[in-house]
Short mmCIF file of C-alpha atoms and ligand atoms in Angstrom, two decimals:
data_model
loop_
_atom_site.label_atom_id
_atom_site.label_comp_id
_atom_site.label_asym_id
_atom_site.label_seq_id
_atom_site.Cartn_x
_atom_site.Cartn_y
_atom_site.Cartn_z
CA MET A 10 27.05 -60.60 -53.02
CA GLY A 11 29.10 -63.10 -50.98
CA LEU A 12 29.12 -66.85 -51.44
CA LYS A 13 25.92 -68.58 -50.47
CA PRO A 14 26.29 -70.81 -47.39
CA THR A 15 26.34 -74.54 -48.03
CA VAL A 16 23.52 -76.58 -46.49
CA PHE A 17 23.76 -80.35 -46.25
CA VAL A 18 20.22 -81.78 -46.39
CA THR A 19 20.05 -85.34 -45.09
CA ARG A 20 16.70 -86.45 -46.61
CA LYS A 21 14.58 -85.67 -49.65
CA LEU A 22 12.38 -82.66 -48.86
CA PRO A 23 9.17 -81.36 -50.50
CA LEU A 24 9.81 -79.86 -53.93
CA ALA A 25 8.90 -76.29 -53.00
CA VAL A 26 11.28 -76.47 -50.04
CA GLU A 27 14.13 -77.81 -52.15
CA ASP A 28 13.47 -75.07 -54.75
CA ARG A 29 13.83 -72.37 -52.11
CA LEU A 30 16.92 -74.07 -50.72
CA GLN A 31 18.54 -74.14 -54.15
CA ARG A 32 17.61 -70.52 -54.77
CA ASP A 33 19.10 -69.21 -51.52
CA TYR A 34 21.88 -71.66 -50.64
CA GLN A 35 24.43 -74.04 -52.04
CA ALA A 36 22.16 -76.97 -51.34
CA ARG A 37 23.57 -80.47 -50.99
CA LEU A 38 20.39 -82.45 -51.53
CA ASN A 39 19.62 -86.16 -51.19
CA PRO A 40 17.48 -86.86 -54.30
CA ASP A 41 17.45 -90.62 -53.68
CA ASP A 42 16.40 -90.13 -50.05
CA GLN A 43 19.14 -92.44 -48.78
CA LEU A 44 19.37 -93.04 -45.07
CA TYR A 45 22.94 -92.01 -44.26
CA SER A 46 25.02 -93.70 -41.57
CA ARG A 47 26.61 -91.56 -38.89
CA ASP A 48 29.98 -91.76 -40.66
CA GLU A 49 28.39 -90.70 -43.94
CA ILE A 50 26.74 -87.74 -42.24
CA ILE A 51 30.06 -86.60 -40.86
CA ALA A 52 31.79 -87.06 -44.23
CA ARG A 53 29.02 -85.35 -46.22
CA ALA A 54 28.92 -82.41 -43.82
CA ARG A 55 32.47 -81.45 -44.79
CA GLY A 56 32.51 -77.90 -46.17
CA ALA A 57 28.88 -77.25 -45.11
CA GLN A 58 28.02 -74.43 -42.72
CA ALA A 59 24.62 -75.94 -41.99
CA ILE A 60 22.97 -79.35 -41.71
CA LEU A 61 19.24 -79.74 -42.25
CA PRO A 62 18.41 -83.18 -40.81
CA CYS A 63 15.27 -85.08 -39.82
CA HIS A 64 14.64 -87.08 -36.65
CA THR A 65 15.88 -90.14 -38.58
CA GLU A 66 19.47 -88.87 -38.24
CA HIS A 67 20.95 -89.16 -34.79
CA PHE A 68 23.46 -86.74 -33.36
CA PRO A 69 24.65 -88.17 -30.05
CA ALA A 70 27.60 -86.46 -28.38
CA ASP A 71 30.28 -88.47 -30.22
CA VAL A 72 28.77 -87.57 -33.62
CA VAL A 73 28.38 -83.89 -32.69
CA ARG A 74 32.03 -83.83 -31.57
CA ARG A 75 33.16 -85.32 -34.89
CA LEU A 76 31.23 -82.89 -37.11
CA PRO A 77 33.48 -80.72 -39.27
CA ASP A 78 34.44 -77.35 -37.74
CA GLU A 79 32.61 -75.48 -40.53
CA VAL A 80 29.19 -76.71 -39.32
CA LYS A 81 27.57 -73.86 -37.39
CA ILE A 82 23.88 -74.77 -37.32
CA ASN A 83 21.76 -77.90 -37.22
CA ALA A 84 18.33 -76.75 -38.49
CA ASN A 85 16.06 -79.71 -37.90
CA PHE A 86 13.05 -80.63 -39.99
CA SER A 87 11.14 -81.79 -36.89
CA VAL A 88 9.59 -80.42 -33.76
CA GLY A 89 11.25 -83.15 -31.68
CA TYR A 90 14.96 -82.76 -31.00
CA ASP A 91 15.70 -85.76 -28.83
CA HIS A 92 17.86 -87.08 -31.69
CA VAL A 93 20.39 -84.30 -31.03
CA ASP A 94 22.61 -84.05 -27.96
CA LEU A 95 22.01 -80.40 -27.13
CA GLU A 96 24.77 -80.22 -24.51
CA ALA A 97 27.32 -81.47 -27.04
CA ALA A 98 26.00 -78.97 -29.61
CA ARG A 99 26.32 -76.11 -27.11
CA ALA A 100 29.84 -77.21 -26.24
CA ARG A 101 30.75 -77.11 -29.94
CA GLY A 102 28.97 -73.77 -30.45
CA ILE A 103 26.52 -75.33 -32.92
CA VAL A 104 23.08 -73.70 -32.96
CA VAL A 105 20.15 -76.16 -33.01
CA THR A 106 16.63 -75.29 -34.20
CA ASN A 107 13.34 -77.19 -34.59
CA THR A 108 9.99 -76.64 -36.35
CA PRO A 109 7.27 -76.10 -33.73
CA ASP A 110 3.66 -74.93 -34.34
CA VAL A 111 3.36 -75.92 -37.98
CA LEU A 112 2.71 -79.60 -37.31
CA SER A 113 0.32 -79.27 -34.38
CA ASP A 114 -2.86 -79.61 -36.47
CA ALA A 115 -1.63 -82.61 -38.45
CA THR A 116 -0.37 -84.38 -35.33
CA ALA A 117 -3.58 -83.67 -33.43
CA GLU A 118 -5.56 -85.02 -36.36
CA LEU A 119 -3.55 -88.23 -36.28
CA THR A 120 -3.97 -88.43 -32.52
CA MET A 121 -7.76 -88.40 -32.97
CA MET A 122 -7.39 -91.10 -35.61
CA LEU A 123 -5.35 -93.22 -33.18
CA MET A 124 -7.96 -92.76 -30.46
CA ILE A 125 -10.85 -93.68 -32.70
CA GLY A 126 -8.92 -96.46 -34.46
CA ALA A 127 -7.87 -98.07 -31.19
CA ALA A 128 -11.30 -97.70 -29.54
CA ARG A 129 -13.26 -98.93 -32.56
CA ARG A 130 -10.87 -101.78 -33.45
CA ALA A 131 -9.93 -100.34 -36.83
CA SER A 132 -7.01 -102.70 -37.48
CA GLU A 133 -9.06 -105.80 -36.84
CA GLY A 134 -11.96 -104.53 -38.92
CA GLU A 135 -9.85 -103.57 -41.89
CA LYS A 136 -8.03 -106.87 -41.83
CA LEU A 137 -11.34 -108.77 -41.91
CA VAL A 138 -12.55 -106.88 -44.96
CA ARG A 139 -9.25 -106.83 -46.86
CA GLU A 140 -8.53 -110.48 -46.27
CA ARG A 141 -12.12 -111.43 -47.17
CA LEU A 142 -12.62 -112.97 -43.74
CA TRP A 143 -15.78 -110.99 -42.92
CA LYS A 144 -18.62 -113.52 -42.87
CA ASP A 145 -21.54 -112.04 -40.97
CA TRP A 146 -22.97 -109.15 -38.95
CA SER A 147 -24.38 -109.61 -35.47
CA PRO A 148 -25.00 -107.37 -32.45
CA ALA A 149 -21.94 -108.90 -30.81
CA PHE A 150 -19.67 -108.47 -33.83
CA MET A 151 -16.58 -106.22 -33.54
CA VAL A 152 -17.86 -104.29 -30.57
CA GLY A 153 -15.46 -101.60 -29.43
CA THR A 154 -15.77 -98.74 -27.01
CA GLN A 155 -17.04 -95.24 -27.65
CA VAL A 156 -14.76 -92.19 -27.69
CA THR A 157 -17.58 -89.68 -27.23
CA GLY A 158 -17.96 -88.40 -23.70
CA LYS A 159 -14.95 -90.25 -22.29
CA ARG A 160 -12.22 -88.78 -20.09
CA LEU A 161 -9.03 -87.90 -21.94
CA GLY A 162 -5.79 -87.38 -20.03
CA ILE A 163 -3.21 -85.33 -21.91
CA LEU A 164 0.38 -85.58 -20.76
CA GLY A 165 2.08 -82.41 -22.01
CA MET A 166 -0.29 -79.50 -22.69
CA GLY A 167 2.00 -77.79 -25.18
CA ARG A 168 1.19 -76.88 -28.75
CA VAL A 169 0.03 -80.32 -29.87
CA GLY A 170 -1.64 -81.20 -26.57
CA ARG A 171 -3.76 -78.04 -26.72
CA VAL A 172 -4.98 -78.75 -30.25
CA VAL A 173 -5.77 -82.34 -29.26
CA ALA A 174 -7.84 -80.97 -26.36
CA ARG A 175 -9.78 -78.72 -28.76
CA ARG A 176 -10.48 -81.54 -31.21
CA ALA A 177 -11.43 -83.92 -28.39
CA ARG A 178 -13.93 -81.40 -27.01
CA GLY A 179 -15.73 -81.84 -30.33
CA PHE A 180 -16.27 -85.41 -29.17
CA ASP A 181 -17.58 -84.19 -25.82
CA MET A 182 -14.52 -85.61 -24.10
CA GLN A 183 -13.70 -84.40 -20.59
CA ILE A 184 -10.15 -83.09 -20.60
CA HIS A 185 -7.66 -83.78 -17.83
CA TYR A 186 -4.04 -82.75 -18.21
CA HIS A 187 -0.68 -82.71 -16.56
CA ASP A 188 2.21 -80.41 -17.38
CA LEU A 189 4.79 -78.52 -15.37
CA ARG A 190 2.22 -75.82 -14.65
CA PRO A 191 -1.50 -75.23 -15.37
CA LEU A 192 -2.65 -73.16 -18.32
CA PRO A 193 -4.09 -69.74 -17.40
CA SER A 194 -7.60 -70.72 -18.49
CA THR A 195 -9.58 -73.24 -16.49
CA GLU A 196 -11.43 -74.01 -19.74
CA ALA A 197 -8.38 -76.05 -20.76
CA GLY A 198 -9.60 -78.87 -18.56
CA THR A 199 -8.82 -80.28 -15.14
CA TYR A 200 -5.20 -79.75 -14.20
CA HIS A 201 -3.35 -82.40 -12.18
CA ASP A 202 -0.16 -81.50 -10.30
CA THR A 203 1.34 -84.90 -10.95
CA LEU A 204 0.98 -87.51 -13.63
CA ASP A 205 0.21 -90.11 -10.98
CA ASP A 206 -2.74 -88.03 -9.78
CA MET A 207 -4.14 -87.79 -13.30
CA LEU A 208 -3.81 -91.43 -14.35
CA PRO A 209 -6.90 -92.80 -12.50
CA TYR A 210 -9.04 -90.31 -14.50
CA CYS A 211 -7.84 -91.38 -17.95
CA ASP A 212 -10.12 -93.53 -20.07
CA PHE A 213 -7.68 -92.43 -22.76
CA LEU A 214 -4.14 -91.30 -22.01
CA SER A 215 -2.44 -89.37 -24.81
CA LEU A 216 1.27 -88.51 -24.68
CA HIS A 217 2.44 -85.15 -25.96
CA CYS A 218 5.64 -84.34 -24.09
CA ASN A 219 9.29 -84.22 -25.11
CA VAL A 220 11.74 -86.99 -24.36
CA THR A 221 14.08 -85.81 -21.61
CA PRO A 222 15.98 -87.76 -18.95
CA ALA A 223 12.90 -87.15 -16.73
CA THR A 224 10.35 -88.50 -19.23
CA ARG A 225 12.25 -91.41 -20.78
CA GLY A 226 10.38 -94.62 -19.91
CA LEU A 227 7.83 -92.59 -17.91
CA ILE A 228 4.92 -94.82 -18.85
CA ASP A 229 6.06 -97.92 -17.01
CA ALA A 230 4.32 -100.83 -15.27
CA ARG A 231 3.66 -98.85 -12.10
CA ARG A 232 2.01 -95.96 -13.93
CA LEU A 233 0.02 -98.19 -16.28
CA ALA A 234 -1.38 -99.89 -13.18
CA LEU A 235 -2.76 -96.52 -12.03
CA LEU A 236 -4.98 -96.21 -15.13
CA PRO A 237 -8.59 -97.41 -14.95
CA ASP A 238 -9.02 -100.99 -16.17
CA GLY A 239 -9.62 -101.01 -19.92
CA ALA A 240 -7.95 -97.65 -20.57
CA ILE A 241 -6.50 -96.84 -23.99
CA LEU A 242 -2.97 -95.50 -24.47
CA ILE A 243 -2.21 -93.16 -27.37
CA ASN A 244 1.32 -92.28 -28.38
CA ALA A 245 1.91 -89.91 -31.29
CA ALA A 246 4.96 -88.35 -29.60
CA ARG A 247 7.99 -90.58 -29.06
CA GLY A 248 8.41 -94.28 -28.31
CA ALA A 249 11.04 -93.58 -25.68
CA LEU A 250 8.33 -92.27 -23.33
CA VAL A 251 7.03 -95.82 -22.94
CA ASP A 252 8.48 -99.00 -21.46
CA ASP A 253 7.55 -101.54 -24.14
CA ASP A 254 7.68 -104.57 -21.83
CA ALA A 255 5.15 -102.93 -19.53
CA LEU A 256 2.99 -101.83 -22.46
CA VAL A 257 2.87 -105.32 -23.99
CA GLN A 258 2.09 -106.86 -20.63
CA ALA A 259 -0.78 -104.41 -20.04
CA LEU A 260 -2.20 -105.05 -23.50
CA GLN A 261 -1.94 -108.81 -23.09
CA SER A 262 -3.57 -108.81 -19.67
CA GLY A 263 -6.44 -106.51 -20.72
CA LYS A 264 -5.39 -103.84 -18.22
CA LEU A 265 -5.19 -101.72 -21.36
CA ARG A 266 -8.07 -102.31 -23.75
CA ALA A 267 -6.02 -101.06 -26.67
CA ALA A 268 -3.21 -98.77 -27.79
CA GLY A 269 -2.98 -96.41 -30.75
CA ILE A 270 0.65 -95.80 -31.64
CA ASP A 271 2.51 -93.71 -34.19
CA ALA A 272 5.91 -93.44 -32.46
CA TYR A 273 8.04 -96.35 -31.29
CA ASN A 274 11.24 -97.35 -29.62
CA ASN A 275 13.82 -98.43 -32.18
CA GLU A 276 11.94 -97.20 -35.28
CA PRO A 277 11.31 -98.54 -37.85
CA ASN A 278 11.81 -101.93 -36.19
CA VAL A 279 8.58 -102.06 -34.21
CA ASP A 280 8.53 -104.54 -31.33
CA PRO A 281 7.02 -107.71 -32.90
CA ARG A 282 4.93 -108.24 -29.77
CA LEU A 283 3.03 -105.05 -30.63
CA THR A 284 2.34 -106.09 -34.21
CA ALA A 285 1.21 -109.54 -33.04
CA LEU A 286 -1.46 -108.14 -30.73
CA PRO A 287 -4.98 -107.58 -32.13
CA ASN A 288 -5.66 -104.64 -29.80
CA THR A 289 -3.04 -102.29 -31.23
CA PHE A 290 -3.73 -99.72 -33.94
CA LEU A 291 -0.33 -98.94 -35.43
CA MET A 292 0.81 -96.21 -37.80
CA PRO A 293 4.35 -95.66 -39.19
CA HIS A 294 5.28 -92.30 -37.59
CA ILE A 295 3.12 -90.19 -39.92
CA GLY A 296 1.81 -87.59 -37.46
CA SER A 297 3.10 -84.68 -39.53
CA ALA A 298 2.72 -86.39 -42.91
CA THR A 299 0.38 -84.05 -44.77
CA ARG A 300 1.45 -82.09 -47.83
CA GLU A 301 0.58 -78.81 -46.13
CA THR A 302 2.50 -79.60 -42.97
CA ARG A 303 5.61 -81.03 -44.60
CA ASP A 304 5.92 -77.89 -46.75
CA ALA A 305 5.44 -75.72 -43.68
CA MET A 306 8.05 -77.68 -41.71
CA GLY A 307 10.59 -77.20 -44.50
CA PHE A 308 9.88 -73.48 -44.77
CA ARG A 309 10.16 -73.12 -41.02
CA ALA A 310 13.58 -74.81 -41.06
CA LEU A 311 14.61 -72.45 -43.87
CA ASP A 312 13.35 -69.42 -41.92
CA ASN A 313 15.66 -70.51 -39.11
CA LEU A 314 18.59 -70.84 -41.51
CA ASP A 315 17.82 -67.46 -43.10
CA ALA A 316 17.77 -65.76 -39.71
CA PHE A 317 21.01 -67.42 -38.64
CA PHE A 318 22.91 -66.50 -41.79
CA ALA A 319 21.53 -62.94 -41.66
CA GLY A 320 23.07 -62.62 -38.19
CA ARG A 321 19.71 -62.73 -36.39
CA GLU A 322 18.52 -65.08 -33.67
CA PRO A 323 16.65 -68.02 -35.29
CA GLY A 324 13.05 -68.06 -34.05
CA ASP A 325 13.10 -71.70 -33.06
CA ARG A 326 16.47 -72.01 -31.40
CA VAL A 327 16.62 -74.84 -28.86
CA ALA A 328 20.42 -74.73 -28.34
C1 LIG B 4 8.67 -84.38 -35.37
O1 LIG B 4 8.62 -83.34 -36.03
O2 LIG B 4 9.27 -84.45 -34.29
C2 LIG B 4 7.98 -85.57 -35.93
O3 LIG B 4 8.03 -86.63 -35.06
C3 LIG B 4 8.60 -85.94 -37.27
O4 LIG B 4 9.96 -85.91 -37.16
#
Protein backbone atom coordinates (compact mmCIF):
# COMPACT_ATOMS: atom_id res chain seq x y z
CA MET A 1 0.00 0.00 0.00
CA GLY A 2 1.29 3.48 -0.90
CA LEU A 3 1.86 6.33 1.52
CA LYS A 4 -1.26 7.79 3.01
CA PRO A 5 -1.95 11.37 1.84
CA THR A 6 -1.27 14.11 4.37
CA VAL A 7 -4.25 16.19 5.47
CA PHE A 8 -3.75 19.48 7.30
CA VAL A 9 -6.78 20.04 9.56
CA THR A 10 -7.10 23.66 10.66
CA ARG A 11 -9.43 23.24 13.69
CA LYS A 12 -10.21 20.62 16.31
CA LEU A 13 -12.83 18.24 14.91
CA PRO A 14 -15.21 15.78 16.63
CA LEU A 15 -13.40 12.77 18.07
CA ALA A 16 -14.95 10.20 15.75
CA VAL A 17 -13.97 12.32 12.75
CA GLU A 18 -10.39 12.70 13.95
CA ASP A 19 -10.22 8.93 14.59
CA ARG A 20 -11.22 8.20 11.00
CA LEU A 21 -8.80 10.83 9.74
CA GLN A 22 -5.94 9.26 11.67
CA ARG A 23 -6.89 5.80 10.47
CA ASP A 24 -6.98 6.71 6.78
CA TYR A 25 -4.56 9.63 6.41
CA GLN A 26 -1.44 11.21 7.78
CA ALA A 27 -3.49 13.67 9.78
CA ARG A 28 -2.00 16.96 10.92
CA LEU A 29 -4.48 17.82 13.65
CA ASN A 30 -4.95 20.94 15.77
CA PRO A 31 -5.58 19.50 19.27
CA ASP A 32 -5.48 22.94 20.92
CA ASP A 33 -7.94 24.36 18.39
CA GLN A 34 -5.72 27.36 17.68
CA LEU A 35 -6.96 29.92 15.19
CA TYR A 36 -4.14 30.05 12.64
CA SER A 37 -3.16 33.23 10.81
CA ARG A 38 -3.01 33.16 7.03
CA ASP A 39 0.78 32.87 7.14
CA GLU A 40 0.56 29.97 9.57
CA ILE A 41 -1.92 28.21 7.31
CA ILE A 42 0.43 28.52 4.38
CA ALA A 43 3.40 27.33 6.44
CA ARG A 44 1.51 24.41 8.02
CA ALA A 45 0.16 23.27 4.66
CA ARG A 46 3.68 22.50 3.47
CA GLY A 47 3.93 18.83 2.49
CA ALA A 48 0.13 18.31 2.76
CA GLN A 49 -1.89 17.16 -0.24
CA ALA A 50 -5.13 18.29 1.38
CA ILE A 51 -6.40 21.01 3.71
CA LEU A 52 -9.54 20.46 5.77
CA PRO A 53 -10.54 23.97 6.94
CA CYS A 54 -13.60 25.60 8.49
CA HIS A 55 -15.25 28.88 7.52
CA THR A 56 -13.04 30.53 10.17
CA GLU A 57 -10.04 30.22 7.82
CA HIS A 58 -10.05 32.56 4.87
CA PHE A 59 -8.59 31.72 1.50
CA PRO A 60 -8.70 34.88 -0.60
CA ALA A 61 -6.86 34.84 -3.92
CA ASP A 62 -3.49 35.89 -2.48
CA VAL A 63 -3.58 33.07 0.10
CA VAL A 64 -4.67 30.48 -2.48
CA ARG A 65 -1.81 31.59 -4.75
CA ARG A 66 0.71 31.19 -1.92
CA LEU A 67 -0.40 27.68 -0.89
CA PRO A 68 2.31 25.06 -1.39
CA ASP A 69 2.22 23.25 -4.76
CA GLU A 70 1.50 19.91 -3.04
CA VAL A 71 -1.97 21.07 -1.93
CA LYS A 72 -4.51 19.53 -4.31
CA ILE A 73 -7.81 19.76 -2.42
CA ASN A 74 -9.46 22.08 0.07
CA ALA A 75 -12.18 19.92 1.69
CA ASN A 76 -14.20 22.33 3.79
CA PHE A 77 -16.00 21.50 7.00
CA SER A 78 -18.86 23.85 6.11
CA VAL A 79 -21.67 24.20 3.65
CA GLY A 80 -20.73 27.83 2.99
CA TYR A 81 -17.67 28.44 0.84
CA ASP A 82 -17.58 32.21 0.63
CA HIS A 83 -14.32 32.07 2.63
CA VAL A 84 -12.57 30.52 -0.38
CA ASP A 85 -11.81 32.32 -3.63
CA LEU A 86 -13.06 29.67 -6.05
CA GLU A 87 -11.62 31.37 -9.14
CA ALA A 88 -8.16 31.41 -7.58
CA ALA A 89 -8.57 27.74 -6.57
CA ARG A 90 -9.57 26.80 -10.12
CA ALA A 91 -6.61 28.72 -11.50
CA ARG A 92 -4.30 26.75 -9.20
CA GLY A 93 -6.05 23.44 -9.99
CA ILE A 94 -7.13 23.02 -6.36
CA VAL A 95 -10.40 21.13 -5.90
CA VAL A 96 -12.80 22.69 -3.37
CA THR A 97 -15.61 20.80 -1.62
CA ASN A 98 -18.25 21.65 1.00
CA THR A 99 -20.65 19.73 3.29
CA PRO A 100 -24.23 20.30 2.11
CA ASP A 101 -27.38 18.46 3.31
CA VAL A 102 -26.09 17.24 6.65
CA LEU A 103 -26.59 20.55 8.46
CA SER A 104 -29.97 21.51 7.05
CA ASP A 105 -31.99 20.17 10.00
CA ALA A 106 -29.77 21.75 12.65
CA THR A 107 -29.70 25.10 10.86
CA ALA A 108 -33.46 25.07 10.31
CA GLU A 109 -33.95 24.28 13.98
CA LEU A 110 -31.83 27.27 14.93
CA THR A 111 -33.71 29.43 12.45
CA MET A 112 -36.98 28.58 14.22
CA MET A 113 -35.31 29.43 17.52
CA LEU A 114 -34.22 32.81 16.13
CA MET A 115 -37.74 33.51 14.89
CA ILE A 116 -39.37 32.62 18.16
CA GLY A 117 -36.63 34.24 20.25
CA ALA A 118 -36.83 37.51 18.34
CA ALA A 119 -40.66 37.58 18.26
CA ARG A 120 -41.09 36.66 21.91
CA ARG A 121 -38.27 38.89 23.23
CA ALA A 122 -36.21 35.99 24.55
CA SER A 123 -33.05 38.03 25.20
CA GLU A 124 -34.87 40.62 27.26
CA GLY A 125 -36.79 38.00 29.21
CA GLU A 126 -33.77 35.91 30.03
CA LYS A 127 -31.80 38.95 31.12
CA LEU A 128 -34.60 39.96 33.52
CA VAL A 129 -34.65 36.56 35.18
CA ARG A 130 -30.89 35.98 35.27
CA GLU A 131 -30.10 39.42 36.59
CA ARG A 132 -32.91 39.17 39.17
CA LEU A 133 -34.60 42.24 37.70
CA TRP A 134 -38.00 40.57 37.22
CA LYS A 135 -40.35 42.26 39.69
CA ASP A 136 -43.93 41.63 38.61
CA TRP A 137 -46.33 40.13 36.06
CA SER A 138 -48.97 42.20 34.31
CA PRO A 139 -50.97 41.90 31.08
CA ALA A 140 -48.70 44.52 29.54
CA PHE A 141 -45.46 42.86 30.65
CA MET A 142 -42.99 41.63 27.98
CA VAL A 143 -45.54 41.47 25.22
CA GLY A 144 -44.09 40.24 21.95
CA THR A 145 -45.64 39.15 18.70
CA GLN A 146 -46.88 35.72 17.72
CA VAL A 147 -45.10 33.53 15.16
CA THR A 148 -48.10 31.28 14.52
CA GLY A 149 -50.00 32.09 11.37
CA LYS A 150 -47.64 34.85 10.19
CA ARG A 151 -46.19 35.25 6.70
CA LEU A 152 -42.63 33.99 6.33
CA GLY A 153 -40.51 35.10 3.39
CA ILE A 154 -37.61 32.77 2.63
CA LEU A 155 -34.78 34.14 0.53
CA GLY A 156 -33.05 31.10 -0.97
CA MET A 157 -35.22 27.98 -1.17
CA GLY A 158 -32.30 25.56 -1.19
CA ARG A 159 -31.69 22.74 1.25
CA VAL A 160 -31.95 24.79 4.43
CA GLY A 161 -34.72 27.06 3.14
CA ARG A 162 -36.90 24.05 2.31
CA VAL A 163 -36.52 22.53 5.77
CA VAL A 164 -37.27 25.91 7.35
CA ALA A 165 -40.46 26.05 5.26
CA ARG A 166 -41.48 22.59 6.52
CA ARG A 167 -40.85 23.48 10.17
CA ALA A 168 -42.61 26.83 9.78
CA ARG A 169 -45.69 25.13 8.33
CA GLY A 170 -45.95 23.41 11.72
CA PHE A 171 -46.55 26.90 13.07
CA ASP A 172 -49.22 27.52 10.43
CA MET A 173 -46.99 30.09 8.77
CA GLN A 174 -47.77 31.13 5.20
CA ILE A 175 -44.67 30.59 3.10
CA HIS A 176 -43.46 33.04 0.48
CA TYR A 177 -40.11 32.53 -1.20
CA HIS A 178 -37.73 33.91 -3.74
CA ASP A 179 -35.00 32.01 -5.54
CA LEU A 180 -33.65 31.92 -9.07
CA ARG A 181 -36.55 29.71 -10.10
CA PRO A 182 -39.70 28.26 -8.47
CA LEU A 183 -39.76 24.77 -7.00
CA PRO A 184 -41.78 22.24 -9.03
CA SER A 185 -44.44 21.92 -6.33
CA THR A 186 -46.79 24.79 -5.62
CA GLU A 187 -47.09 23.37 -2.09
CA ALA A 188 -43.70 24.96 -1.38
CA GLY A 189 -45.41 28.31 -0.96
CA THR A 190 -45.95 31.45 -2.99
CA TYR A 191 -43.09 32.07 -5.38
CA HIS A 192 -41.95 35.64 -6.11
CA ASP A 193 -39.90 36.40 -9.22
CA THR A 194 -37.94 39.07 -7.44
CA LEU A 195 -36.92 39.72 -3.87
CA ASP A 196 -38.43 43.19 -4.07
CA ASP A 197 -41.81 41.67 -4.97
CA MET A 198 -41.68 39.35 -1.97
CA LEU A 199 -40.60 41.82 0.70
CA PRO A 200 -44.01 43.50 1.30
CA TYR A 201 -45.41 40.03 2.20
CA CYS A 202 -42.81 39.22 4.88
CA ASP A 203 -43.82 39.49 8.52
CA PHE A 204 -40.62 37.48 8.93
CA LEU A 205 -37.82 37.50 6.38
CA SER A 206 -35.33 34.64 6.71
CA LEU A 207 -32.10 34.56 4.70
CA HIS A 208 -30.86 31.27 3.31
CA CYS A 209 -28.78 32.10 0.25
CA ASN A 210 -25.06 32.00 -0.48
CA VAL A 211 -22.86 35.07 -0.44
CA THR A 212 -21.95 35.95 -4.02
CA PRO A 213 -21.11 39.29 -5.63
CA ALA A 214 -24.86 39.53 -6.40
CA THR A 215 -26.05 38.90 -2.83
CA ARG A 216 -23.39 40.74 -0.80
CA GLY A 217 -25.13 43.58 1.07
CA LEU A 218 -28.45 42.60 -0.55
CA ILE A 219 -30.50 43.49 2.52
CA ASP A 220 -29.90 47.22 2.44
CA ALA A 221 -31.89 50.31 3.46
CA ARG A 222 -33.97 50.31 0.28
CA ARG A 223 -35.03 46.68 0.66
CA LEU A 224 -35.66 46.93 4.40
CA ALA A 225 -38.01 49.81 3.61
CA LEU A 226 -40.07 47.45 1.42
CA LEU A 227 -40.87 45.17 4.39
CA PRO A 228 -44.10 45.71 6.32
CA ASP A 229 -43.65 47.94 9.37
CA GLY A 230 -42.67 45.82 12.37
CA ALA A 231 -41.23 42.94 10.34
CA ILE A 232 -38.62 40.62 11.84
CA LEU A 233 -35.35 39.80 10.07
CA ILE A 234 -33.72 36.40 10.61
CA ASN A 235 -30.18 35.66 9.50
CA ALA A 236 -28.71 32.21 10.08
CA ALA A 237 -26.78 32.30 6.80
CA ARG A 238 -24.01 34.90 6.47
CA GLY A 239 -23.56 38.42 7.82
CA ALA A 240 -22.30 39.67 4.48
CA LEU A 241 -25.85 39.47 3.07
CA VAL A 242 -26.84 42.41 5.26
CA ASP A 243 -25.79 46.05 5.38
CA ASP A 244 -25.30 46.55 9.13
CA ASP A 245 -25.81 50.33 9.06
CA ALA A 246 -29.20 49.85 7.44
CA LEU A 247 -30.11 47.02 9.82
CA VAL A 248 -29.24 49.04 12.93
CA GLN A 249 -31.16 52.02 11.62
CA ALA A 250 -34.25 49.89 10.93
CA LEU A 251 -34.08 48.31 14.39
CA GLN A 252 -33.64 51.68 16.07
CA SER A 253 -36.50 53.30 14.19
CA GLY A 254 -38.91 50.39 14.79
CA LYS A 255 -39.23 49.71 11.06
CA LEU A 256 -37.99 46.28 12.12
CA ARG A 257 -39.59 45.04 15.31
CA ALA A 258 -36.67 42.72 15.97
CA ALA A 259 -33.90 40.65 14.43
CA GLY A 260 -32.72 37.12 15.20
CA ILE A 261 -29.12 36.69 14.11
CA ASP A 262 -26.61 33.85 14.10
CA ALA A 263 -24.24 35.08 11.36
CA TYR A 264 -22.49 38.44 11.30
CA ASN A 265 -20.16 40.66 9.39
CA ASN A 266 -16.67 40.55 10.87
CA GLU A 267 -17.25 37.56 13.19
CA PRO A 268 -16.66 37.17 16.08
CA ASN A 269 -16.53 40.94 16.54
CA VAL A 270 -20.26 41.64 16.42
CA ASP A 271 -21.21 45.25 15.69
CA PRO A 272 -21.64 46.78 19.20
CA ARG A 273 -24.75 48.60 18.01
CA LEU A 274 -26.44 45.22 17.60
CA THR A 275 -25.53 44.02 21.08
CA ALA A 276 -26.68 47.34 22.58
CA LEU A 277 -30.18 47.04 21.13
CA PRO A 278 -32.88 45.28 23.21
CA ASN A 279 -34.73 44.02 20.12
CA THR A 280 -32.00 41.70 18.85
CA PHE A 281 -31.79 38.00 19.68
CA LEU A 282 -28.18 37.06 19.03
CA MET A 283 -26.45 33.69 18.80
CA PRO A 284 -22.73 33.01 18.15
CA HIS A 285 -22.87 31.25 14.75
CA ILE A 286 -24.10 27.92 16.12
CA GLY A 287 -26.54 26.92 13.36
CA SER A 288 -24.82 23.58 12.77
CA ALA A 289 -23.63 23.09 16.35
CA THR A 290 -25.24 19.79 17.32
CA ARG A 291 -23.23 16.67 18.07
CA GLU A 292 -25.04 14.76 15.32
CA THR A 293 -24.49 17.43 12.70
CA ARG A 294 -20.86 18.19 13.49
CA ASP A 295 -20.03 14.47 13.20
CA ALA A 296 -21.92 14.29 9.92
CA MET A 297 -20.14 17.37 8.55
CA GLY A 298 -16.76 15.84 9.36
CA PHE A 299 -17.66 12.51 7.76
CA ARG A 300 -18.96 14.31 4.70
CA ALA A 301 -15.66 16.20 4.34
CA LEU A 302 -13.83 12.87 4.69
CA ASP A 303 -16.06 11.25 2.06
CA ASN A 304 -14.99 14.03 -0.29
CA LEU A 305 -11.32 13.44 0.52
CA ASP A 306 -11.71 9.67 0.11
CA ALA A 307 -13.30 10.10 -3.32
CA PHE A 308 -10.62 12.55 -4.43
CA PHE A 309 -7.71 10.35 -3.36
CA ALA A 310 -9.38 7.28 -4.91
CA GLY A 311 -9.41 9.14 -8.23
CA ARG A 312 -13.17 9.71 -8.19
CA GLU A 313 -15.12 12.95 -8.42
CA PRO A 314 -15.88 14.21 -4.87
CA GLY A 315 -19.65 14.37 -4.36
CA ASP A 316 -19.64 17.92 -3.08
CA ARG A 317 -17.21 19.59 -5.43
CA VAL A 318 -17.81 23.33 -5.79
CA ALA A 319 -14.58 24.10 -7.70
C1 LIG B 1 -21.47 26.44 7.39
O1 LIG B 1 -21.35 25.22 7.31
O2 LIG B 1 -21.35 27.18 6.40
C2 LIG B 1 -21.75 27.01 8.73
O3 LIG B 1 -21.95 28.37 8.67
C3 LIG B 1 -20.61 26.69 9.68
O4 LIG B 1 -19.42 26.93 9.06
